[in-house]
Each structure stands twice: as structure tokens, then as C-alpha cells.
Amino acid sequence: MPSRASAGTFFRHAAQPIVPSIAMPTGPIPRLIHQTWKNDEVPPEFRPLQRSWIERNPGFAYRFWTDDDIARFIASEHPALLPVFQGYADPIARIDLARYLILRRFGGVYADLDCECLRPLDGLLDGHGFVVGVEPEAHGALEKAVQRGLSRILCPSFLASVPGHPFWDHLLARLVEARHCPDVLDATGPFLLTRAHASYAAGQEAGAAVTVVAPELLYPVTKDDCWSGRLFDLAFWEQATRQAYAVHYWEGTWFRTDSDRGLRLPRQITGTVTDARPQGTEAGAEAAPSAAAGGPPLISCLMVTKLRSGLVELAIDSFVRQTYANRELVIVCDAPVPGEDAGGDALDRVARAVAGRTNIRLIRVEGPGRTLGELRNIAVDHAAGRYVCQWDDDDLYDPCRLEYQHLMLSRAGAQACLLGRWMIWWPAEDPDAERLAVSCERDWEGSLLCERAVMPRYPHLRRGEDTPVIEQLRRSVRVVRMDLPRLYTYVAHGANTFGAGHFDAHWPLATARFSGERCRAVLEEMAKRLPVEAYRHALAAPLPAAPSSPASASASAAPVAMGTVPKVLVLTPVKDARPHLPRYLELLARLDHDPARLSLGFLDSDSRDGTHDWLAARLPELRDRYRRVTLLRHDYGFLPDGPRWAPAIQRRRREILARSRNRLLAGTLEDEAWVLWLDADLVDYPPDLLTRLLAAGRDIVVPHCVLPDGRTFDLNSFRLDPDGEEDPRHRVDGIFQPPRGVGRRYLDDFPVTGGPDQDIVPVDGVGGAALLVRADLHREGLCFPPFSHRGYIETEGLAMMARDMGVTSWALPGLRIVHADR
């Protein structure tokens, strides 16, 4: 039995006197809502929809009718119709007749229980005496409608009228005539209603008109939208319901089973697979236990926390509500123990929250100072499951997250699963300032579900630690990226690991954005499955400040302040570079940047000319001059016979170069603010090269690399023509390799008009001859993709990945550096 609502008066029909007389239609439609069910026990899935009519219509009275109430009403007010009423074999026919008679007698609004009210009804009802809606146009193409030749279908799931409207007597006459029709749709339902309206002549009598409203107002979604799970797509839901006063979910309780009811998840989910395994290997070679041996495999959800207010409890609750049964939660906490005056250890509160739950374990790590990467490794080490799943303590997870990610992973035969899009929510004290978005497409590291046996170790970083893990998985195992953003809501609450600018950059790149009223509407829809309001309350408690780091710098582009000398890491992959290295070191020594603020890093691969030994012999003198010098070596066995620029080997050559760059970066980056990538075979550049690149005030910037005769050399720095690159003939081995100048503008196409450093142009691709990147971008996951990213790889792929992160790459056509002639 619904409770009394503060927004309106709730009363039962049975408590009211029965008055058989019918008043002529006068005045507005009464502010009265009618709903029916078999008995007082409304199914749980319908209760929120039932409340929506009361809560969104203050001042409306609400009448709830059971089958018994209806039977008494018919017997008392319409005894002549009892034979018709009792003669229906299908109960839904009796409900159809009842709703018509109730509105004829009392007026007001009738709504099926599987309808939800989205906004106050006054704007829909004002000025009308009878309102009925048309079903979606797609329903006219269904078999039964086509057979009957109906061009449109009026739906009785929502009806509103004044008492005694003349259309009711016309409808009831048609209903008595059709009482023997075998199909309830023709006897009492939408087909009867549609035919009755088509034959209704309103004449000249005032107040006799019937207002038929478009589907967008009452029936914005189709049966297939509901039954296929399309409504799980929040962007679709928001667009479909923008004009709607109500939405009908087409539950069909009179012909569909209980198990079919409720919000359905999509029947089909898009997944993209990349497979870096050697041929002949199989995903999951460690062989999961069979269903007969114990059911679905155990998934270990791994949470690292410093006990942020009430958010941890909500993350635990999200785990508890997961539909995937065989799961455990491993919580690793290194929060300091507060003193007695602070109310004891906050960990105790969490311990109480998980008391009695055998599938939740709490691991206390003593001592401060561990990086996030170290703590994640501790969580992995304590996991008992075949799979591990990242479970951050301040985000929101749909109850089906584990179930659907594991299903996608299993169906794809993959060892790791990521979301390609997720929701991003910016909560705010002022509701009008809140924002919500469906993110851009990328590998969202925090959504990782992975076989524990192939899980790489996290690097010991305080943030951005999961990006190298994803990059390593992509180059070593089969990974599936699935597109179901509603499974994960990332909350940008102001105390995240990364600052606000990092998340604000995703707003303009989002595939769907909601603010103001539409943000509130979508959040209300999400709140049916997520504790949105509880999260808001938890945020009311103070949150700890975001962790700081000596290298933490603003993600926004800002010129270097005068008088400051930032720490810069100069990185150079080398291969058979021995002849070029003396000149390389000579040019480096000429830079006007303080060498005590410069760190150097080299990675030698597959050299056959003594490059590694030559550099190793000079490490002592280099370490005397520069802040830090690192020499790494890793061979890939890539020794082609032909020229390095041959198209046939570009995919493999650049894949290995990307891997070398990423390995070099991971092994050298510490607290530097910038990374300068330099080729070993540059033969000249000005001493103020680094100063001028820094002064450009951009997160990613390249100079103009030319040959000794002045011709542009680095064709990886380019801007795409407006039409982009669409010709499939130019995509070789999965990456774009068009003929020179086709679809691209290189740096010699941009005139230098205002001085060598004043002309700066945005570009879509960058080269690596001299490439300056803000180090925080690398920490946030920007890498050199060794795979095709949107058809681009290595440095070009880095620029495209940066664009996905909301960062533009820039070039200085007037700042020239000279490369050796092949």
C-alpha cells in the first residue's frame, strides 16, 4: 500500500461515497491521479515509478485501486456492465474497462504502473478537457497494427479527462460492440481506443474535443528500446526524454513474466579486441575452473584507500550489490591512525561495515610514504581470485559491472577487459553547476578486469601508475575494450589523485554532455541503480587534499616564469648511433639551460657498432656535468636489411621505436617537469632550442626539423586537411602512410610572419627529432602507442592520444633544427 505523500493527498476509492450521476464537462481536468494493481502489494520495481507521480505533482490527489476496489465500483455504479466486465477472459480487459469508467466518473489522470512521471503535468493538461497520447511511430510497423491497417495507435496507458466527457460514452458503446473480440487489443485496448477516436465526431459542443499529443510527450521510447536494453544508454535516454512528461516502459505485466520486468541490460555490446600474443597461444592458458568444479571463477576486487569520509562505505556497498556472485574485495589501507581525541581509528568504522562478510578482507599497511603503485601491488599479492579488478574507493559502479565485464572478457577469449567510455560526474553544491558526461573513447585504466596470472607489476608512482600497466598488457596479451559507459561513474570531486584541470579537459571531448536541468534528469535516472544522493551526503564531509609531488605542475599551458629553471629530462633512443654521438653531446653541451637541471636518458637497442659501450665509457664525465644520467639496453631482434624508411617495415620499425621510448620513459622519469625527446642524429640546432620550446607555453611542442639543404625532413609533424585521411589505400599495415602531401600539410607549408617564435600552429601529428612534452602528461598516461591508435603509431599516435585527452599539439615552423641527410 503506498504511503501518504507530502506532495498531495492520498486516499482510497473505497472510503469515498459512490455517486452514480455524471456531471457535464466543466472546468479544468481535476488534479487527481488514478493507478491500479491487483492488490496492495505493488511489485518493488514499480514503487519508484508510482512515487514519481506523487512527488512531481504537488497538489494532486492520488487514488490507488485494487482489483477488489474496481469490482465493487463496477457493481455499484455500472451494474448493467457487470456481464461485460465479468465476461472478459483476460484480466487486463477488465482493467481497461475500469480505467475508462473511473475517468468518466471522477475525471483526472490515469497512468499505468509501468509509466514514470518526468515532470509536473500542469503544462500538459492546462486548457484541455481530454488528453491521450500516440504510441511511437515504430509500433505502427508491428504485425498486428499492419494487419489492421492502423496508421497510428492511441494508447490507454496514460489518459486524462474531465468527468463526463462525451468521448467516454462514445467509447463505451464501441466497447460493448467489440466485447466478443478474441484479441484484447481490439476488445478494450489500444486498437479499440484508436478506432473509437477515428469515428468520434466532436461536433460543436464546447469541451467535447479530444487532444491527441505526439509520442515525444508521453511515449518517447518504443517497446524494442525497452526490451532490448537500449535505455541503459544514458545518452539515448536523455535525448529521447527531453520533451517528455512521462515515459512508458512497456512492461506488459498482462502478457510478460516477472523475470522479464525491470531495466534490461543491452542485448548487444560493442567490443574491440587487440591481441599481442604470439601465434598459437590461447587466452587463459592457466585454465579456469569449470562450472561443474565450482561455478564462475573468483574475481578479486582491489581497493586502495586512505579512508576518505563516507566514500569507502559506498564503494563497499557497490561491491556488495554486484550481481556477479563469486567475488571478493581486498581493501588495502595505509591511512595513519588518528589520536584518541580524533575518535579512534577510522579503519574501525570500515571494519564494522564489513563485519560478518567473509568475502571482504582488510589489509592494514603500517607506515606512511608508500606510492600508489606499491599499494596496488600489495593488493594484487593478497588477491585469491583468478581475476583481479581495480576498485577505486571514490567512484560509483553499476551492480552489473563485474558480470558484464567478465561476460565480455569470456566471450572475446581475452585476458583483460577495459571500458572504452565511462561516465564522468562533477558534483557541486549548486545543482545548476553540476555536470555529467559520457567520456571520450580511450582505454580507461581504472576499469581494468584482468587475469591475475598476466597482471604486470605497477610502477612505484604516486599517480598515473596504472597507465604503464595497461600499455604492457596491450603489447603482451589479448585485450578487449567494451562500450558500456554506464557500468562505471568516475567522480571528479576535487580531491582526486589528479587536479581539476585533468578532468576539465575531458568535458569538451565528451561524447555526450549534460548540465543544468538535463544533468539533474540524468542523475535521477542513474540514481535508480546508484547511490547518488548518498554520495552527495558523503561529500559534505571534508575530503583530504590531493597528494602533492615535487613534479606536480599545472596541466594548463602557461609560459615558463622568468627566473625559473625547470628540471628537464632529455631522452634519446639509440641504435647504431656511434658516428653521431660526439656531435650529439657537443650540441647538448651548448644548450643554454643549466646542466644541473638536466637529466639524460639513453636506451640502446640492437646496435652492432658499439653504441652502448661508447656511451658507457662516457658515463662518469656525463654524470659530473648533468643532474642524472641513465643508460639502458634492450634488444628487440629487429635488424632489417633495407633502408629504414621503406614502407613495408614502417609498422614494425615504429612499433619497436615506440616500445623503446616507453621503456626509456618508464626507467628514467622521476621528478622532472618536462621531457625533451632528442634524436641522436641531429647535426645542428640553436643553443636556445630548449628555452624557446619552453617559452612557447604549450604542453606538447615541436620545432621544424629540416635537412642540411633546408628541405623539411620530419614528415611526422603535420596538420590534416579538413577532409582528413579517408582513402583506405593509404592505410598500410593498419597505419596511415599516404604519399607526401596527400591530405597533410607539413611545417614548410606555414609561412613565418612574426618572428621565429611568434608563429605557432596547432598540428595533428608530431615527430620525435626534438619533441617537448610536459612530464605530467606522461604521468597521466600519455605514451607512444606501439599499436595503431586511430590509424597512427609512435609519435603520431602520441599526438592523437593527447588529443583524446584534451591536449593540443603545437609546432614552431620558424624554429629550425637540422637532421643528418639519412
Short mmCIF file of N, CA and C in Angstrom, two decimals, residues 535-623:
data_model
loop_
_atom_site.label_atom_id
_atom_site.label_comp_id
_atom_site.label_asym_id
_atom_site.label_seq_id
_atom_site.Cartn_x
_atom_site.Cartn_y
_atom_site.Cartn_z
N TYR A 535 26.08 9.66 -2.05
CA TYR A 535 27.40 10.17 -2.40
C TYR A 535 27.48 11.67 -2.13
N ARG A 536 26.42 12.38 -2.47
CA ARG A 536 26.42 13.83 -2.19
C ARG A 536 26.58 14.08 -0.69
N HIS A 537 25.88 13.30 0.13
CA HIS A 537 25.99 13.48 1.58
C HIS A 537 27.40 13.17 2.05
N ALA A 538 28.01 12.15 1.49
CA ALA A 538 29.37 11.80 1.88
C ALA A 538 30.35 12.90 1.51
N LEU A 539 30.10 13.59 0.41
CA LEU A 539 30.99 14.68 0.01
C LEU A 539 30.88 15.88 0.93
N ALA A 540 29.79 15.96 1.69
CA ALA A 540 29.65 17.08 2.62
C ALA A 540 30.72 17.04 3.70
N ALA A 541 31.26 15.84 3.99
CA ALA A 541 32.36 15.72 4.95
C ALA A 541 33.64 16.17 4.27
N PRO A 542 34.59 16.74 5.02
CA PRO A 542 35.84 17.22 4.42
C PRO A 542 36.60 16.09 3.76
N LEU A 543 37.14 16.37 2.57
CA LEU A 543 37.98 15.41 1.87
C LEU A 543 39.43 15.82 1.99
N PRO A 544 40.36 14.88 2.04
CA PRO A 544 41.77 15.25 2.10
C PRO A 544 42.21 15.90 0.80
N ALA A 545 43.21 16.75 0.91
CA ALA A 545 43.72 17.41 -0.28
C ALA A 545 44.37 16.39 -1.20
N ALA A 546 44.39 16.72 -2.48
CA ALA A 546 45.03 15.82 -3.44
C ALA A 546 46.50 15.72 -3.13
N PRO A 547 47.11 14.53 -3.30
CA PRO A 547 48.52 14.36 -2.99
C PRO A 547 49.38 15.25 -3.86
N SER A 548 50.43 15.75 -3.26
CA SER A 548 51.32 16.64 -3.99
C SER A 548 52.60 15.92 -4.32
N SER A 549 53.31 16.45 -5.28
CA SER A 549 54.57 15.85 -5.72
C SER A 549 55.47 16.97 -6.17
N PRO A 550 56.79 16.86 -5.98
CA PRO A 550 57.68 17.90 -6.44
C PRO A 550 57.52 18.19 -7.92
N ALA A 551 57.11 17.18 -8.69
CA ALA A 551 56.97 17.37 -10.13
C ALA A 551 55.57 17.79 -10.53
N SER A 552 54.70 17.98 -9.55
CA SER A 552 53.32 18.30 -9.89
C SER A 552 53.26 19.69 -10.49
N ALA A 553 52.75 19.77 -11.70
CA ALA A 553 52.64 21.05 -12.39
C ALA A 553 51.26 21.18 -12.98
N SER A 554 50.83 22.39 -13.20
CA SER A 554 49.52 22.61 -13.79
C SER A 554 49.47 22.00 -15.17
N ALA A 555 48.32 21.41 -15.48
CA ALA A 555 48.16 20.81 -16.80
C ALA A 555 47.84 21.84 -17.86
N SER A 556 47.56 23.05 -17.44
CA SER A 556 47.24 24.08 -18.42
C SER A 556 48.52 24.63 -19.04
N ALA A 557 48.40 25.14 -20.24
CA ALA A 557 49.57 25.69 -20.92
C ALA A 557 49.84 27.08 -20.38
N ALA A 558 51.03 27.29 -19.85
CA ALA A 558 51.40 28.59 -19.32
C ALA A 558 52.88 28.80 -19.58
N PRO A 559 53.29 30.00 -20.01
CA PRO A 559 54.70 30.25 -20.25
C PRO A 559 55.52 30.05 -18.98
N VAL A 560 56.78 29.68 -19.17
CA VAL A 560 57.68 29.50 -18.04
C VAL A 560 57.96 30.84 -17.40
N ALA A 561 57.81 30.91 -16.10
CA ALA A 561 58.02 32.18 -15.40
C ALA A 561 59.48 32.59 -15.49
N MET A 562 59.72 33.90 -15.62
CA MET A 562 61.08 34.41 -15.68
C MET A 562 61.79 34.09 -14.37
N GLY A 563 63.05 33.73 -14.48
CA GLY A 563 63.84 33.47 -13.28
C GLY A 563 63.75 32.05 -12.80
N THR A 564 62.93 31.19 -13.43
CA THR A 564 62.84 29.80 -13.01
C THR A 564 63.52 28.93 -14.05
N VAL A 565 64.15 27.86 -13.60
CA VAL A 565 64.82 26.92 -14.49
C VAL A 565 64.23 25.55 -14.20
N PRO A 566 63.28 25.09 -15.00
CA PRO A 566 62.63 23.82 -14.69
C PRO A 566 63.57 22.64 -14.90
N LYS A 567 63.28 21.56 -14.20
CA LYS A 567 64.01 20.31 -14.39
C LYS A 567 63.50 19.66 -15.67
N VAL A 568 64.42 19.26 -16.53
CA VAL A 568 64.08 18.67 -17.82
C VAL A 568 64.82 17.35 -17.96
N LEU A 569 64.11 16.34 -18.43
CA LEU A 569 64.69 15.04 -18.72
C LEU A 569 64.84 14.92 -20.23
N VAL A 570 66.09 14.77 -20.71
CA VAL A 570 66.38 14.63 -22.13
C VAL A 570 66.53 13.14 -22.43
N LEU A 571 65.68 12.63 -23.32
CA LEU A 571 65.65 11.20 -23.61
C LEU A 571 65.95 10.93 -25.08
N THR A 572 66.79 9.92 -25.32
CA THR A 572 67.20 9.60 -26.68
C THR A 572 67.32 8.09 -26.86
N PRO A 573 66.43 7.49 -27.64
CA PRO A 573 66.64 6.10 -28.04
C PRO A 573 67.75 6.05 -29.10
N VAL A 574 68.64 5.08 -29.01
CA VAL A 574 69.77 5.00 -29.94
C VAL A 574 69.88 3.60 -30.52
N LYS A 575 70.29 3.56 -31.79
CA LYS A 575 70.56 2.29 -32.47
C LYS A 575 71.60 2.57 -33.56
N ASP A 576 72.77 1.90 -33.46
CA ASP A 576 73.85 2.12 -34.42
C ASP A 576 74.11 3.61 -34.60
N ALA A 577 74.18 4.32 -33.46
CA ALA A 577 74.31 5.78 -33.48
C ALA A 577 75.73 6.24 -33.18
N ARG A 578 76.67 5.32 -33.10
CA ARG A 578 78.03 5.67 -32.69
C ARG A 578 78.62 6.84 -33.48
N PRO A 579 78.46 6.92 -34.82
CA PRO A 579 79.06 8.06 -35.55
C PRO A 579 78.46 9.41 -35.18
N HIS A 580 77.21 9.43 -34.71
CA HIS A 580 76.53 10.70 -34.45
C HIS A 580 76.71 11.20 -33.01
N LEU A 581 77.17 10.33 -32.11
CA LEU A 581 77.12 10.68 -30.69
C LEU A 581 78.06 11.82 -30.30
N PRO A 582 79.28 11.94 -30.86
CA PRO A 582 80.10 13.11 -30.48
C PRO A 582 79.40 14.43 -30.77
N ARG A 583 78.81 14.56 -31.95
CA ARG A 583 78.10 15.79 -32.27
C ARG A 583 76.87 15.95 -31.36
N TYR A 584 76.20 14.85 -31.07
CA TYR A 584 75.03 14.90 -30.17
C TYR A 584 75.42 15.52 -28.84
N LEU A 585 76.53 15.03 -28.24
CA LEU A 585 76.93 15.53 -26.93
C LEU A 585 77.45 16.97 -27.02
N GLU A 586 78.06 17.30 -28.14
CA GLU A 586 78.54 18.68 -28.33
C GLU A 586 77.37 19.66 -28.36
N LEU A 587 76.33 19.33 -29.13
CA LEU A 587 75.16 20.20 -29.20
C LEU A 587 74.46 20.28 -27.84
N LEU A 588 74.40 19.16 -27.15
CA LEU A 588 73.76 19.15 -25.83
C LEU A 588 74.50 20.05 -24.86
N ALA A 589 75.84 20.03 -24.92
CA ALA A 589 76.63 20.86 -24.01
C ALA A 589 76.46 22.35 -24.31
N ARG A 590 76.05 22.70 -25.53
CA ARG A 590 75.87 24.11 -25.90
C ARG A 590 74.54 24.68 -25.43
N LEU A 591 73.62 23.82 -25.01
CA LEU A 591 72.31 24.34 -24.59
C LEU A 591 72.47 25.35 -23.47
N ASP A 592 71.68 26.43 -23.53
CA ASP A 592 71.78 27.48 -22.51
C ASP A 592 70.95 27.18 -21.27
N HIS A 593 70.56 25.94 -21.09
CA HIS A 593 69.82 25.50 -19.90
C HIS A 593 70.82 25.01 -18.86
N ASP A 594 70.60 25.34 -17.61
CA ASP A 594 71.50 24.92 -16.53
C ASP A 594 71.67 23.40 -16.55
N PRO A 595 72.89 22.87 -16.79
CA PRO A 595 73.06 21.41 -16.84
C PRO A 595 72.71 20.71 -15.53
N ALA A 596 72.77 21.47 -14.42
CA ALA A 596 72.39 20.87 -13.13
C ALA A 596 70.89 20.63 -13.04
N ARG A 597 70.12 21.17 -14.01
CA ARG A 597 68.67 20.94 -14.07
C ARG A 597 68.29 20.02 -15.22
N LEU A 598 69.32 19.42 -15.86
CA LEU A 598 69.09 18.49 -16.95
C LEU A 598 69.46 17.08 -16.53
N SER A 599 68.57 16.14 -16.80
CA SER A 599 68.86 14.72 -16.64
C SER A 599 68.85 14.08 -18.02
N LEU A 600 69.71 13.06 -18.22
CA LEU A 600 69.82 12.40 -19.51
C LEU A 600 69.42 10.94 -19.39
N GLY A 601 68.83 10.42 -20.45
CA GLY A 601 68.49 9.01 -20.51
C GLY A 601 68.68 8.46 -21.91
N PHE A 602 69.32 7.31 -22.01
CA PHE A 602 69.54 6.65 -23.30
C PHE A 602 69.04 5.22 -23.20
N LEU A 603 68.48 4.71 -24.30
CA LEU A 603 68.17 3.29 -24.40
C LEU A 603 68.72 2.79 -25.73
N ASP A 604 69.67 1.86 -25.65
CA ASP A 604 70.28 1.28 -26.84
C ASP A 604 69.58 -0.03 -27.18
N SER A 605 69.24 -0.22 -28.46
CA SER A 605 68.61 -1.48 -28.88
C SER A 605 69.19 -1.92 -30.20
N ASP A 606 69.59 -3.19 -30.24
CA ASP A 606 70.00 -3.86 -31.48
C ASP A 606 71.19 -3.20 -32.17
N SER A 607 72.02 -2.47 -31.44
CA SER A 607 73.17 -1.83 -32.08
C SER A 607 74.27 -2.86 -32.35
N ARG A 608 74.95 -2.67 -33.49
CA ARG A 608 76.05 -3.56 -33.85
C ARG A 608 77.36 -2.79 -34.06
N ASP A 609 77.35 -1.49 -33.68
CA ASP A 609 78.54 -0.66 -33.93
C ASP A 609 79.19 -0.16 -32.65
N GLY A 610 78.86 -0.76 -31.50
CA GLY A 610 79.49 -0.36 -30.26
C GLY A 610 78.89 0.86 -29.60
N THR A 611 77.65 1.21 -29.97
CA THR A 611 76.99 2.40 -29.39
C THR A 611 76.93 2.32 -27.87
N HIS A 612 76.49 1.18 -27.35
CA HIS A 612 76.32 1.05 -25.90
C HIS A 612 77.65 1.21 -25.18
N ASP A 613 78.68 0.56 -25.66
CA ASP A 613 79.98 0.63 -24.99
C ASP A 613 80.53 2.05 -25.04
N TRP A 614 80.34 2.76 -26.16
CA TRP A 614 80.84 4.13 -26.28
C TRP A 614 80.17 5.03 -25.25
N LEU A 615 78.84 4.90 -25.11
CA LEU A 615 78.13 5.72 -24.12
C LEU A 615 78.52 5.32 -22.70
N ALA A 616 78.64 4.02 -22.46
CA ALA A 616 79.00 3.57 -21.11
C ALA A 616 80.33 4.13 -20.68
N ALA A 617 81.27 4.25 -21.61
CA ALA A 617 82.59 4.78 -21.27
C ALA A 617 82.54 6.25 -20.89
N ARG A 618 81.54 6.96 -21.31
CA ARG A 618 81.44 8.40 -21.03
C ARG A 618 80.48 8.73 -19.88
N LEU A 619 79.93 7.73 -19.26
CA LEU A 619 79.00 7.99 -18.15
C LEU A 619 79.63 8.78 -17.03
N PRO A 620 80.88 8.50 -16.59
CA PRO A 620 81.44 9.29 -15.47
C PRO A 620 81.49 10.78 -15.76
N GLU A 621 81.98 11.17 -16.95
CA GLU A 621 82.06 12.61 -17.23
C GLU A 621 80.68 13.24 -17.42
N LEU A 622 79.77 12.47 -18.01
CA LEU A 622 78.41 12.99 -18.17
C LEU A 622 77.74 13.19 -16.81
N ARG A 623 77.95 12.26 -15.89
CA ARG A 623 77.34 12.38 -14.57
C ARG A 623 77.95 13.49 -13.74
#
